[in-house]
mmCIF file of C-alpha atoms in Angstrom:
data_model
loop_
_atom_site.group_PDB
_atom_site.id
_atom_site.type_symbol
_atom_site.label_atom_id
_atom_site.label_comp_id
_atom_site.label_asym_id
_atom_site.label_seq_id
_atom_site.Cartn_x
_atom_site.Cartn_y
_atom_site.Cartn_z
ATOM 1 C CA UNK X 6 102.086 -39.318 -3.667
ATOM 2 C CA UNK X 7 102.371 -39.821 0.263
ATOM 3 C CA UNK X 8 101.437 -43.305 -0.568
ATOM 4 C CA UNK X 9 103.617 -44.139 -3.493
ATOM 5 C CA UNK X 10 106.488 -42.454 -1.188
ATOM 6 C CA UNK X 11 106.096 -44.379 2.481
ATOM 7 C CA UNK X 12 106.147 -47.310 0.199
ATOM 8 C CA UNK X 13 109.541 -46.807 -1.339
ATOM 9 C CA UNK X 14 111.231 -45.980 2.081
ATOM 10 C CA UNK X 15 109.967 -49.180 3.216
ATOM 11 C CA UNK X 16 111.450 -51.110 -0.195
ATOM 12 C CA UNK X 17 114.931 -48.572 0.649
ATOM 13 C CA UNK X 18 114.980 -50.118 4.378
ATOM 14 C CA UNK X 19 114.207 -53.906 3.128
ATOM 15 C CA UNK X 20 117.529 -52.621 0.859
ATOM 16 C CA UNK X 21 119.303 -51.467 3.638
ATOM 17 C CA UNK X 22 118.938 -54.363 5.657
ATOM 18 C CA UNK X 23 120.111 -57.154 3.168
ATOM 19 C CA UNK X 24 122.752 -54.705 2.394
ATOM 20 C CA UNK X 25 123.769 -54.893 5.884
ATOM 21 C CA UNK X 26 123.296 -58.571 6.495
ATOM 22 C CA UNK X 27 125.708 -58.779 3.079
ATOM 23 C CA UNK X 28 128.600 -56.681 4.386
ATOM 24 C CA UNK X 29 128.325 -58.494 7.925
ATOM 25 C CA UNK X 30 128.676 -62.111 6.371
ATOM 26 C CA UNK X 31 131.319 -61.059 4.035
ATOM 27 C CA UNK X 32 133.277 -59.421 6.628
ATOM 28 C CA UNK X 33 132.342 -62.245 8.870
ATOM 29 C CA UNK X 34 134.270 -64.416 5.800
ATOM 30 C CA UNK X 35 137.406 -62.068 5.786
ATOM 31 C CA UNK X 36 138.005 -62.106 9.162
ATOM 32 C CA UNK X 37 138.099 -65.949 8.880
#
């Protein structure tokens, strides 16, 4: 279980970060 868990909070922060790196270039894009 401890495993299976440390494992999906490192997939959530690999999510996170593209997330991030989405919303900066699109804002990037808006602002011109």
């Amino acid at each position: 279980g401890t495993i299976r868990l440390s494992v999906g909070l490192e997939n959530a922060s690999d999510l996170i970060e593209d997330l991030n790196r989405g919303l900066y270039a699109a804002s990037k894009t808006l602002q011109g």
